mmCIF file with all atom_site columns, C-alpha atoms in Angstrom:
data_model
loop_
_atom_site.group_PDB
_atom_site.id
_atom_site.type_symbol
_atom_site.label_atom_id
_atom_site.label_alt_id
_atom_site.label_comp_id
_atom_site.label_asym_id
_atom_site.label_entity_id
_atom_site.label_seq_id
_atom_site.pdbx_PDB_ins_code
_atom_site.Cartn_x
_atom_site.Cartn_y
_atom_site.Cartn_z
_atom_site.occupancy
_atom_site.B_iso_or_equiv
_atom_site.pdbx_formal_charge
_atom_site.auth_seq_id
_atom_site.auth_comp_id
_atom_site.auth_asym_id
_atom_site.auth_atom_id
_atom_site.pdbx_PDB_model_num
ATOM 1   C CA . UNK A 1 1   ? 0.798   8.257  -0.616  1.00 0.00 ? 1   UNK A CA 1
ATOM 2   C CA . UNK A 1 2   ? 2.226   9.206  -4.012  1.00 0.00 ? 2   UNK A CA 1
ATOM 3   C CA . UNK A 1 3   ? 5.847   9.527  -5.114  1.00 0.00 ? 3   UNK A CA 1
ATOM 4   C CA . UNK A 1 4   ? 6.883   11.669 -8.069  1.00 0.00 ? 4   UNK A CA 1
ATOM 5   C CA . UNK A 1 5   ? 10.361  11.000 -9.445  1.00 0.00 ? 5   UNK A CA 1
ATOM 6   C CA . UNK A 1 6   ? 12.040  13.285 -11.978 1.00 0.00 ? 6   UNK A CA 1
ATOM 7   C CA . UNK A 1 7   ? 15.057  11.913 -13.852 1.00 0.00 ? 7   UNK A CA 1
ATOM 8   C CA . UNK A 1 8   ? 17.302  14.044 -16.046 1.00 0.00 ? 8   UNK A CA 1
ATOM 9   C CA . UNK A 1 9   ? 18.774  11.685 -18.625 1.00 0.00 ? 9   UNK A CA 1
ATOM 10  C CA . UNK A 1 10  ? 21.949  12.013 -20.675 1.00 0.00 ? 10  UNK A CA 1
ATOM 11  C CA . UNK A 1 11  ? 20.688  13.104 -24.122 1.00 0.00 ? 11  UNK A CA 1
ATOM 12  C CA . UNK A 1 12  ? 22.363  10.221 -25.909 1.00 0.00 ? 12  UNK A CA 1
ATOM 13  C CA . UNK A 1 13  ? 20.797  7.716  -23.481 1.00 0.00 ? 13  UNK A CA 1
ATOM 14  C CA . UNK A 1 14  ? 17.116  8.691  -23.526 1.00 0.00 ? 14  UNK A CA 1
ATOM 15  C CA . UNK A 1 15  ? 16.030  6.001  -25.979 1.00 0.00 ? 15  UNK A CA 1
ATOM 16  C CA . UNK A 1 16  ? 17.890  3.274  -24.069 1.00 0.00 ? 16  UNK A CA 1
ATOM 17  C CA . UNK A 1 17  ? 16.553  4.647  -20.755 1.00 0.00 ? 17  UNK A CA 1
ATOM 18  C CA . UNK A 1 18  ? 12.959  4.469  -22.013 1.00 0.00 ? 18  UNK A CA 1
ATOM 19  C CA . UNK A 1 19  ? 13.481  0.937  -23.298 1.00 0.00 ? 19  UNK A CA 1
ATOM 20  C CA . UNK A 1 20  ? 14.919  -0.170 -19.955 1.00 0.00 ? 20  UNK A CA 1
ATOM 21  C CA . UNK A 1 21  ? 12.061  1.399  -17.980 1.00 0.00 ? 21  UNK A CA 1
ATOM 22  C CA . UNK A 1 22  ? 9.476   -0.191 -20.266 1.00 0.00 ? 22  UNK A CA 1
ATOM 23  C CA . UNK A 1 23  ? 11.002  -3.604 -19.597 1.00 0.00 ? 23  UNK A CA 1
ATOM 24  C CA . UNK A 1 24  ? 11.288  -3.362 -15.799 1.00 0.00 ? 24  UNK A CA 1
ATOM 25  C CA . UNK A 1 25  ? 8.668   -0.962 -14.395 1.00 0.00 ? 25  UNK A CA 1
ATOM 26  C CA . UNK A 1 26  ? 5.614   -3.010 -15.512 1.00 0.00 ? 26  UNK A CA 1
ATOM 27  C CA . UNK A 1 27  ? 6.962   -6.006 -13.575 1.00 0.00 ? 27  UNK A CA 1
ATOM 28  C CA . UNK A 1 28  ? 6.944   -3.970 -10.366 1.00 0.00 ? 28  UNK A CA 1
ATOM 29  C CA . UNK A 1 29  ? 3.492   -2.569 -11.174 1.00 0.00 ? 29  UNK A CA 1
ATOM 30  C CA . UNK A 1 30  ? 2.065   -6.050 -11.827 1.00 0.00 ? 30  UNK A CA 1
ATOM 31  C CA . UNK A 1 31  ? 3.763   -7.844 -8.919  1.00 0.00 ? 31  UNK A CA 1
ATOM 32  C CA . UNK A 1 32  ? 0.880   -8.553 -6.531  1.00 0.00 ? 32  UNK A CA 1
ATOM 33  C CA . UNK A 1 33  ? 3.207   -8.765 -3.513  1.00 0.00 ? 33  UNK A CA 1
ATOM 34  C CA . UNK A 1 34  ? 4.327   -5.159 -4.020  1.00 0.00 ? 34  UNK A CA 1
ATOM 35  C CA . UNK A 1 35  ? 1.683   -2.750 -2.595  1.00 0.00 ? 35  UNK A CA 1
ATOM 36  C CA . UNK A 1 36  ? 2.355   -0.089 -5.223  1.00 0.00 ? 36  UNK A CA 1
ATOM 37  C CA . UNK A 1 37  ? 1.012   0.917  -8.619  1.00 0.00 ? 37  UNK A CA 1
ATOM 38  C CA . UNK A 1 38  ? 2.430   2.907  -11.491 1.00 0.00 ? 38  UNK A CA 1
ATOM 39  C CA . UNK A 1 39  ? 0.115   5.885  -12.034 1.00 0.00 ? 39  UNK A CA 1
ATOM 40  C CA . UNK A 1 40  ? 1.933   7.269  -15.052 1.00 0.00 ? 40  UNK A CA 1
ATOM 41  C CA . UNK A 1 41  ? 5.315   7.607  -16.727 1.00 0.00 ? 41  UNK A CA 1
ATOM 42  C CA . UNK A 1 42  ? 6.275   10.255 -19.264 1.00 0.00 ? 42  UNK A CA 1
ATOM 43  C CA . UNK A 1 43  ? 9.005   12.067 -21.140 1.00 0.00 ? 43  UNK A CA 1
ATOM 44  C CA . UNK A 1 44  ? 8.972   15.853 -20.923 1.00 0.00 ? 44  UNK A CA 1
ATOM 45  C CA . UNK A 1 45  ? 8.183   17.274 -24.362 1.00 0.00 ? 45  UNK A CA 1
ATOM 46  C CA . UNK A 1 46  ? 8.213   20.995 -23.583 1.00 0.00 ? 46  UNK A CA 1
ATOM 47  C CA . UNK A 1 47  ? 10.094  22.173 -20.525 1.00 0.00 ? 47  UNK A CA 1
ATOM 48  C CA . UNK A 1 48  ? 13.340  20.602 -19.396 1.00 0.00 ? 48  UNK A CA 1
ATOM 49  C CA . UNK A 1 49  ? 14.556  18.316 -22.178 1.00 0.00 ? 49  UNK A CA 1
ATOM 50  C CA . UNK A 1 50  ? 15.739  14.689 -21.955 1.00 0.00 ? 50  UNK A CA 1
ATOM 51  C CA . UNK A 1 51  ? 13.680  14.218 -18.815 1.00 0.00 ? 51  UNK A CA 1
ATOM 52  C CA . UNK A 1 52  ? 11.477  11.425 -17.472 1.00 0.00 ? 52  UNK A CA 1
ATOM 53  C CA . UNK A 1 53  ? 8.707   11.797 -14.884 1.00 0.00 ? 53  UNK A CA 1
ATOM 54  C CA . UNK A 1 54  ? 7.312   8.808  -12.979 1.00 0.00 ? 54  UNK A CA 1
ATOM 55  C CA . UNK A 1 55  ? 4.313   8.799  -10.636 1.00 0.00 ? 55  UNK A CA 1
ATOM 56  C CA . UNK A 1 56  ? 3.757   5.876  -8.222  1.00 0.00 ? 56  UNK A CA 1
ATOM 57  C CA . UNK A 1 57  ? 1.014   5.280  -5.650  1.00 0.00 ? 57  UNK A CA 1
ATOM 58  C CA . UNK A 1 58  ? 1.559   3.323  -2.413  1.00 0.00 ? 58  UNK A CA 1
ATOM 59  C CA . UNK A 1 59  ? -1.856  2.174  -1.230  1.00 0.00 ? 59  UNK A CA 1
ATOM 60  C CA . UNK A 1 60  ? -0.814  1.520  2.351   1.00 0.00 ? 60  UNK A CA 1
ATOM 61  C CA . UNK A 1 61  ? 0.988   4.811  2.937   1.00 0.00 ? 61  UNK A CA 1
ATOM 62  C CA . UNK A 1 62  ? 4.439   4.861  4.523   1.00 0.00 ? 62  UNK A CA 1
ATOM 63  C CA . UNK A 1 63  ? 4.382   1.187  5.635   1.00 0.00 ? 63  UNK A CA 1
ATOM 64  C CA . UNK A 1 64  ? 3.675   0.177  2.017   1.00 0.00 ? 64  UNK A CA 1
ATOM 65  C CA . UNK A 1 65  ? 6.519   2.384  0.795   1.00 0.00 ? 65  UNK A CA 1
ATOM 66  C CA . UNK A 1 66  ? 8.917   0.797  3.292   1.00 0.00 ? 66  UNK A CA 1
ATOM 67  C CA . UNK A 1 67  ? 7.757   -2.694 2.314   1.00 0.00 ? 67  UNK A CA 1
ATOM 68  C CA . UNK A 1 68  ? 8.308   -2.072 -1.397  1.00 0.00 ? 68  UNK A CA 1
ATOM 69  C CA . UNK A 1 69  ? 11.733  -0.498 -0.852  1.00 0.00 ? 69  UNK A CA 1
ATOM 70  C CA . UNK A 1 70  ? 12.781  -3.428 1.333   1.00 0.00 ? 70  UNK A CA 1
ATOM 71  C CA . UNK A 1 71  ? 11.636  -5.998 -1.232  1.00 0.00 ? 71  UNK A CA 1
ATOM 72  C CA . UNK A 1 72  ? 13.275  -4.155 -4.124  1.00 0.00 ? 72  UNK A CA 1
ATOM 73  C CA . UNK A 1 73  ? 16.615  -4.193 -2.316  1.00 0.00 ? 73  UNK A CA 1
ATOM 74  C CA . UNK A 1 74  ? 16.394  -7.994 -2.417  1.00 0.00 ? 74  UNK A CA 1
ATOM 75  C CA . UNK A 1 75  ? 15.309  -8.029 -6.073  1.00 0.00 ? 75  UNK A CA 1
ATOM 76  C CA . UNK A 1 76  ? 18.336  -8.869 -8.206  1.00 0.00 ? 76  UNK A CA 1
ATOM 77  C CA . UNK A 1 77  ? 16.732  -7.712 -11.453 1.00 0.00 ? 77  UNK A CA 1
ATOM 78  C CA . UNK A 1 78  ? 15.844  -4.344 -9.927  1.00 0.00 ? 78  UNK A CA 1
ATOM 79  C CA . UNK A 1 79  ? 19.349  -3.961 -8.500  1.00 0.00 ? 79  UNK A CA 1
ATOM 80  C CA . UNK A 1 80  ? 20.787  -4.514 -11.973 1.00 0.00 ? 80  UNK A CA 1
ATOM 81  C CA . UNK A 1 81  ? 18.199  -2.116 -13.406 1.00 0.00 ? 81  UNK A CA 1
ATOM 82  C CA . UNK A 1 82  ? 19.218  0.623  -10.970 1.00 0.00 ? 82  UNK A CA 1
ATOM 83  C CA . UNK A 1 83  ? 22.889  0.122  -11.772 1.00 0.00 ? 83  UNK A CA 1
ATOM 84  C CA . UNK A 1 84  ? 22.299  0.295  -15.525 1.00 0.00 ? 84  UNK A CA 1
ATOM 85  C CA . UNK A 1 85  ? 19.910  3.221  -15.149 1.00 0.00 ? 85  UNK A CA 1
ATOM 86  C CA . UNK A 1 86  ? 22.403  5.129  -13.021 1.00 0.00 ? 86  UNK A CA 1
ATOM 87  C CA . UNK A 1 87  ? 24.890  5.186  -15.881 1.00 0.00 ? 87  UNK A CA 1
ATOM 88  C CA . UNK A 1 88  ? 22.294  6.956  -18.042 1.00 0.00 ? 88  UNK A CA 1
ATOM 89  C CA . UNK A 1 89  ? 21.347  9.753  -15.629 1.00 0.00 ? 89  UNK A CA 1
ATOM 90  C CA . UNK A 1 90  ? 22.637  13.267 -15.058 1.00 0.00 ? 90  UNK A CA 1
ATOM 91  C CA . UNK A 1 91  ? 20.536  13.771 -11.914 1.00 0.00 ? 91  UNK A CA 1
ATOM 92  C CA . UNK A 1 92  ? 17.350  12.631 -10.224 1.00 0.00 ? 92  UNK A CA 1
ATOM 93  C CA . UNK A 1 93  ? 15.071  13.811 -7.454  1.00 0.00 ? 93  UNK A CA 1
ATOM 94  C CA . UNK A 1 94  ? 11.794  12.766 -5.876  1.00 0.00 ? 94  UNK A CA 1
ATOM 95  C CA . UNK A 1 95  ? 9.058   13.987 -3.583  1.00 0.00 ? 95  UNK A CA 1
ATOM 96  C CA . UNK A 1 96  ? 6.549   12.260 -1.348  1.00 0.00 ? 96  UNK A CA 1
ATOM 97  C CA . UNK A 1 97  ? 3.099   13.676 -1.988  1.00 0.00 ? 97  UNK A CA 1
ATOM 98  C CA . UNK A 1 98  ? -0.436  13.493 -0.663  1.00 0.00 ? 98  UNK A CA 1
ATOM 99  C CA . UNK A 1 99  ? -3.521  13.985 -2.825  1.00 0.00 ? 99  UNK A CA 1
ATOM 100 C CA . UNK A 1 100 ? -5.965  16.851 -2.470  1.00 0.00 ? 100 UNK A CA 1
ATOM 101 C CA . UNK A 1 101 ? -9.290  15.321 -1.446  1.00 0.00 ? 101 UNK A CA 1
ATOM 102 C CA . UNK A 1 102 ? -11.291 17.505 -3.853  1.00 0.00 ? 102 UNK A CA 1
ATOM 103 C CA . UNK A 1 103 ? -9.425  16.239 -6.951  1.00 0.00 ? 103 UNK A CA 1
ATOM 104 C CA . UNK A 1 104 ? -10.382 13.017 -8.616  1.00 0.00 ? 104 UNK A CA 1
ATOM 105 C CA . UNK A 1 105 ? -7.970  10.173 -7.972  1.00 0.00 ? 105 UNK A CA 1
ATOM 106 C CA . UNK A 1 106 ? -5.935  9.534  -11.142 1.00 0.00 ? 106 UNK A CA 1
ATOM 107 C CA . UNK A 1 107 ? -7.256  6.485  -12.965 1.00 0.00 ? 107 UNK A CA 1
ATOM 108 C CA . UNK A 1 108 ? -5.964  4.868  -16.171 1.00 0.00 ? 108 UNK A CA 1
ATOM 109 C CA . UNK A 1 109 ? -7.226  6.562  -19.311 1.00 0.00 ? 109 UNK A CA 1
ATOM 110 C CA . UNK A 1 110 ? -7.034  5.825  -23.008 1.00 0.00 ? 110 UNK A CA 1
ATOM 111 C CA . UNK A 1 111 ? -5.097  8.072  -25.343 1.00 0.00 ? 111 UNK A CA 1
ATOM 112 C CA . UNK A 1 112 ? -3.621  9.580  -27.200 1.00 0.00 ? 112 UNK A CA 1
ATOM 113 C CA . UNK A 1 113 ? -3.254  12.539 -24.830 1.00 0.00 ? 113 UNK A CA 1
ATOM 114 C CA . UNK A 1 114 ? -0.602  15.002 -23.868 1.00 0.00 ? 114 UNK A CA 1
ATOM 115 C CA . UNK A 1 115 ? -0.187  15.756 -20.167 1.00 0.00 ? 115 UNK A CA 1
ATOM 116 C CA . UNK A 1 116 ? 0.642   18.972 -18.402 1.00 0.00 ? 116 UNK A CA 1
ATOM 117 C CA . UNK A 1 117 ? 2.250   18.930 -14.963 1.00 0.00 ? 117 UNK A CA 1
ATOM 118 C CA . UNK A 1 118 ? 1.948   22.386 -13.440 1.00 0.00 ? 118 UNK A CA 1
ATOM 119 C CA . UNK A 1 119 ? 4.138   22.735 -10.359 1.00 0.00 ? 119 UNK A CA 1
ATOM 120 C CA . UNK A 1 120 ? 3.743   25.608 -7.910  1.00 0.00 ? 120 UNK A CA 1
ATOM 121 C CA . UNK A 1 121 ? 6.162   26.644 -5.175  1.00 0.00 ? 121 UNK A CA 1
ATOM 122 C CA . UNK A 1 122 ? 3.923   28.330 -2.608  1.00 0.00 ? 122 UNK A CA 1
ATOM 123 C CA . UNK A 1 123 ? 4.823   30.825 0.058   1.00 0.00 ? 123 UNK A CA 1
ATOM 124 C CA . UNK A 1 124 ? 5.284   29.002 3.403   1.00 0.00 ? 124 UNK A CA 1
ATOM 125 C CA . UNK A 1 125 ? 2.068   28.910 5.388   1.00 0.00 ? 125 UNK A CA 1
ATOM 126 C CA . UNK A 1 126 ? -0.311  29.256 2.428   1.00 0.00 ? 126 UNK A CA 1
ATOM 127 C CA . UNK A 1 127 ? -1.067  25.599 1.632   1.00 0.00 ? 127 UNK A CA 1
ATOM 128 C CA . UNK A 1 128 ? -4.445  25.528 3.411   1.00 0.00 ? 128 UNK A CA 1
ATOM 129 C CA . UNK A 1 129 ? -5.476  28.764 1.713   1.00 0.00 ? 129 UNK A CA 1
ATOM 130 C CA . UNK A 1 130 ? -4.467  27.322 -1.680  1.00 0.00 ? 130 UNK A CA 1
ATOM 131 C CA . UNK A 1 131 ? -6.486  24.175 -1.004  1.00 0.00 ? 131 UNK A CA 1
ATOM 132 C CA . UNK A 1 132 ? -9.560  26.156 0.000   1.00 0.00 ? 132 UNK A CA 1
ATOM 133 C CA . UNK A 1 133 ? -9.476  28.223 -3.189  1.00 0.00 ? 133 UNK A CA 1
ATOM 134 C CA . UNK A 1 134 ? -8.830  25.248 -5.465  1.00 0.00 ? 134 UNK A CA 1
ATOM 135 C CA . UNK A 1 135 ? -11.625 23.220 -3.859  1.00 0.00 ? 135 UNK A CA 1
ATOM 136 C CA . UNK A 1 136 ? -13.868 25.825 -5.516  1.00 0.00 ? 136 UNK A CA 1
ATOM 137 C CA . UNK A 1 137 ? -11.732 26.404 -8.625  1.00 0.00 ? 137 UNK A CA 1
ATOM 138 C CA . UNK A 1 138 ? -11.586 22.756 -9.701  1.00 0.00 ? 138 UNK A CA 1
ATOM 139 C CA . UNK A 1 139 ? -15.255 22.775 -10.714 1.00 0.00 ? 139 UNK A CA 1
ATOM 140 C CA . UNK A 1 140 ? -14.385 25.262 -13.476 1.00 0.00 ? 140 UNK A CA 1
ATOM 141 C CA . UNK A 1 141 ? -11.863 22.830 -14.963 1.00 0.00 ? 141 UNK A CA 1
ATOM 142 C CA . UNK A 1 142 ? -13.700 19.504 -15.209 1.00 0.00 ? 142 UNK A CA 1
ATOM 143 C CA . UNK A 1 143 ? -16.012 19.975 -18.204 1.00 0.00 ? 143 UNK A CA 1
ATOM 144 C CA . UNK A 1 144 ? -13.655 18.232 -20.639 1.00 0.00 ? 144 UNK A CA 1
ATOM 145 C CA . UNK A 1 145 ? -12.386 15.610 -18.181 1.00 0.00 ? 145 UNK A CA 1
ATOM 146 C CA . UNK A 1 146 ? -9.005  17.324 -18.261 1.00 0.00 ? 146 UNK A CA 1
ATOM 147 C CA . UNK A 1 147 ? -8.357  17.237 -14.495 1.00 0.00 ? 147 UNK A CA 1
ATOM 148 C CA . UNK A 1 148 ? -6.257  14.159 -13.667 1.00 0.00 ? 148 UNK A CA 1
ATOM 149 C CA . UNK A 1 149 ? -4.883  14.733 -10.166 1.00 0.00 ? 149 UNK A CA 1
ATOM 150 C CA . UNK A 1 150 ? -3.752  17.275 -7.590  1.00 0.00 ? 150 UNK A CA 1
ATOM 151 C CA . UNK A 1 151 ? -0.951  16.700 -5.074  1.00 0.00 ? 151 UNK A CA 1
ATOM 152 C CA . UNK A 1 152 ? 0.986   18.532 -2.367  1.00 0.00 ? 152 UNK A CA 1
ATOM 153 C CA . UNK A 1 153 ? 4.425   17.713 -0.994  1.00 0.00 ? 153 UNK A CA 1
ATOM 154 C CA . UNK A 1 154 ? 5.113   16.093 2.369   1.00 0.00 ? 154 UNK A CA 1
ATOM 155 C CA . UNK A 1 155 ? 8.798   15.221 2.014   1.00 0.00 ? 155 UNK A CA 1
ATOM 156 C CA . UNK A 1 156 ? 11.313  16.726 -0.390  1.00 0.00 ? 156 UNK A CA 1
ATOM 157 C CA . UNK A 1 157 ? 10.796  20.298 -1.554  1.00 0.00 ? 157 UNK A CA 1
ATOM 158 C CA . UNK A 1 158 ? 8.074   21.599 0.769   1.00 0.00 ? 158 UNK A CA 1
ATOM 159 C CA . UNK A 1 159 ? 5.105   23.900 0.129   1.00 0.00 ? 159 UNK A CA 1
ATOM 160 C CA . UNK A 1 160 ? 4.964   22.509 -3.387  1.00 0.00 ? 160 UNK A CA 1
ATOM 161 C CA . UNK A 1 161 ? 1.792   21.693 -5.319  1.00 0.00 ? 161 UNK A CA 1
ATOM 162 C CA . UNK A 1 162 ? 1.451   19.681 -8.528  1.00 0.00 ? 162 UNK A CA 1
ATOM 163 C CA . UNK A 1 163 ? -1.634  19.736 -10.767 1.00 0.00 ? 163 UNK A CA 1
ATOM 164 C CA . UNK A 1 164 ? -1.802  17.115 -13.530 1.00 0.00 ? 164 UNK A CA 1
ATOM 165 C CA . UNK A 1 165 ? -3.968  17.721 -16.617 1.00 0.00 ? 165 UNK A CA 1
ATOM 166 C CA . UNK A 1 166 ? -4.688  15.725 -19.787 1.00 0.00 ? 166 UNK A CA 1
ATOM 167 C CA . UNK A 1 167 ? -5.492  17.201 -23.192 1.00 0.00 ? 167 UNK A CA 1
ATOM 168 C CA . UNK A 1 168 ? -5.942  15.840 -26.697 1.00 0.00 ? 168 UNK A CA 1
ATOM 169 C CA . UNK A 1 169 ? -3.299  18.241 -28.011 1.00 0.00 ? 169 UNK A CA 1
ATOM 170 C CA . UNK A 1 170 ? -1.820  21.702 -27.413 1.00 0.00 ? 170 UNK A CA 1
ATOM 171 C CA . UNK A 1 171 ? -4.619  23.510 -29.266 1.00 0.00 ? 171 UNK A CA 1
ATOM 172 C CA . UNK A 1 172 ? -7.249  21.733 -27.152 1.00 0.00 ? 172 UNK A CA 1
ATOM 173 C CA . UNK A 1 173 ? -5.307  22.793 -24.061 1.00 0.00 ? 173 UNK A CA 1
ATOM 174 C CA . UNK A 1 174 ? -5.379  26.399 -25.255 1.00 0.00 ? 174 UNK A CA 1
ATOM 175 C CA . UNK A 1 175 ? -9.113  26.274 -26.003 1.00 0.00 ? 175 UNK A CA 1
ATOM 176 C CA . UNK A 1 176 ? -10.024 24.715 -22.635 1.00 0.00 ? 176 UNK A CA 1
ATOM 177 C CA . UNK A 1 177 ? -7.889  27.143 -20.649 1.00 0.00 ? 177 UNK A CA 1
ATOM 178 C CA . UNK A 1 178 ? -9.320  30.136 -22.529 1.00 0.00 ? 178 UNK A CA 1
ATOM 179 C CA . UNK A 1 179 ? -12.878 28.882 -21.981 1.00 0.00 ? 179 UNK A CA 1
ATOM 180 C CA . UNK A 1 180 ? -12.353 28.956 -18.201 1.00 0.00 ? 180 UNK A CA 1
ATOM 181 C CA . UNK A 1 181 ? -11.966 32.746 -18.313 1.00 0.00 ? 181 UNK A CA 1
ATOM 182 C CA . UNK A 1 182 ? -15.521 33.071 -19.642 1.00 0.00 ? 182 UNK A CA 1
ATOM 183 C CA . UNK A 1 183 ? -16.963 31.317 -16.583 1.00 0.00 ? 183 UNK A CA 1
ATOM 184 C CA . UNK A 1 184 ? -18.101 33.685 -13.813 1.00 0.00 ? 184 UNK A CA 1
ATOM 185 C CA . UNK A 1 185 ? -15.903 33.299 -10.744 1.00 0.00 ? 185 UNK A CA 1
ATOM 186 C CA . UNK A 1 186 ? -12.771 31.831 -12.357 1.00 0.00 ? 186 UNK A CA 1
ATOM 187 C CA . UNK A 1 187 ? -11.000 35.190 -12.649 1.00 0.00 ? 187 UNK A CA 1
ATOM 188 C CA . UNK A 1 188 ? -11.658 35.939 -8.982  1.00 0.00 ? 188 UNK A CA 1
ATOM 189 C CA . UNK A 1 189 ? -10.136 32.639 -7.857  1.00 0.00 ? 189 UNK A CA 1
ATOM 190 C CA . UNK A 1 190 ? -7.053  33.227 -10.017 1.00 0.00 ? 190 UNK A CA 1
ATOM 191 C CA . UNK A 1 191 ? -6.761  36.728 -8.542  1.00 0.00 ? 191 UNK A CA 1
ATOM 192 C CA . UNK A 1 192 ? -6.605  35.313 -5.016  1.00 0.00 ? 192 UNK A CA 1
ATOM 193 C CA . UNK A 1 193 ? -4.315  32.340 -5.715  1.00 0.00 ? 193 UNK A CA 1
ATOM 194 C CA . UNK A 1 194 ? -1.603  34.114 -7.732  1.00 0.00 ? 194 UNK A CA 1
ATOM 195 C CA . UNK A 1 195 ? -0.202  36.017 -4.688  1.00 0.00 ? 195 UNK A CA 1
ATOM 196 C CA . UNK A 1 196 ? 0.311   32.676 -2.907  1.00 0.00 ? 196 UNK A CA 1
ATOM 197 C CA . UNK A 1 197 ? 2.830   31.537 -5.553  1.00 0.00 ? 197 UNK A CA 1
ATOM 198 C CA . UNK A 1 198 ? 6.583   32.092 -5.317  1.00 0.00 ? 198 UNK A CA 1
ATOM 199 C CA . UNK A 1 199 ? 7.486   30.193 -8.465  1.00 0.00 ? 199 UNK A CA 1
ATOM 200 C CA . UNK A 1 200 ? 5.754   27.983 -11.017 1.00 0.00 ? 200 UNK A CA 1
ATOM 201 C CA . UNK A 1 201 ? 6.674   25.618 -13.829 1.00 0.00 ? 201 UNK A CA 1
ATOM 202 C CA . UNK A 1 202 ? 4.740   23.924 -16.621 1.00 0.00 ? 202 UNK A CA 1
ATOM 203 C CA . UNK A 1 203 ? 5.835   20.668 -18.238 1.00 0.00 ? 203 UNK A CA 1
ATOM 204 C CA . UNK A 1 204 ? 4.146   19.231 -21.320 1.00 0.00 ? 204 UNK A CA 1
ATOM 205 C CA . UNK A 1 205 ? 4.693   15.469 -21.234 1.00 0.00 ? 205 UNK A CA 1
ATOM 206 C CA . UNK A 1 206 ? 4.198   12.507 -23.564 1.00 0.00 ? 206 UNK A CA 1
ATOM 207 C CA . UNK A 1 207 ? 3.324   9.137  -21.946 1.00 0.00 ? 207 UNK A CA 1
ATOM 208 C CA . UNK A 1 208 ? 5.513   6.098  -22.485 1.00 0.00 ? 208 UNK A CA 1
ATOM 209 C CA . UNK A 1 209 ? 3.835   2.998  -23.930 1.00 0.00 ? 209 UNK A CA 1
ATOM 210 C CA . UNK A 1 210 ? 3.624   1.370  -20.487 1.00 0.00 ? 210 UNK A CA 1
ATOM 211 C CA . UNK A 1 211 ? 1.932   4.326  -18.795 1.00 0.00 ? 211 UNK A CA 1
ATOM 212 C CA . UNK A 1 212 ? -1.582  3.603  -17.443 1.00 0.00 ? 212 UNK A CA 1
ATOM 213 C CA . UNK A 1 213 ? -2.314  7.245  -18.278 1.00 0.00 ? 213 UNK A CA 1
ATOM 214 C CA . UNK A 1 214 ? -2.198  7.400  -22.080 1.00 0.00 ? 214 UNK A CA 1
#
């Protein structure tokens, strides 16, 4: 089970918000009695501005999520963190996600990298079809180790898919994406998946210092 949280921060508070997160989030990640792990944490560079994106994994599924939430409610430092953080935010939202089995599980990686989170709102009823196409498509996008993780929503905004990619820089991203079009079969898979999409968004993100994905 994976949770993605998107926080829209008051512009004048982003630096203080990042500092606060970098002080508190590693303690939760490293606490052995909390069955959760920080997968990555970023600021959006291109896309919605003054935004933070956090990705957490709960190894034991919903029971692990409930256990962590229960323990955090009793954690005085976290309670103070939430209160202070709340004063810095304009809005926040989250989703509970599952991972596509054909994607690699995100693992810590060295940087520096930029990350792209591509989010797709699918037409209701097309998730299985999307998964079947991307189980074949993913092999076209692994040559440069750019594929980080693929997720689909279970709770929150439904019929939503997130693909997470890592690149050295924007030019490398452009080169890798263009190279895919020269591989036989990629264009056909794009042709069949595009009609499944209602809406899509691309975020280019920069990892915070504490992010396991650098």
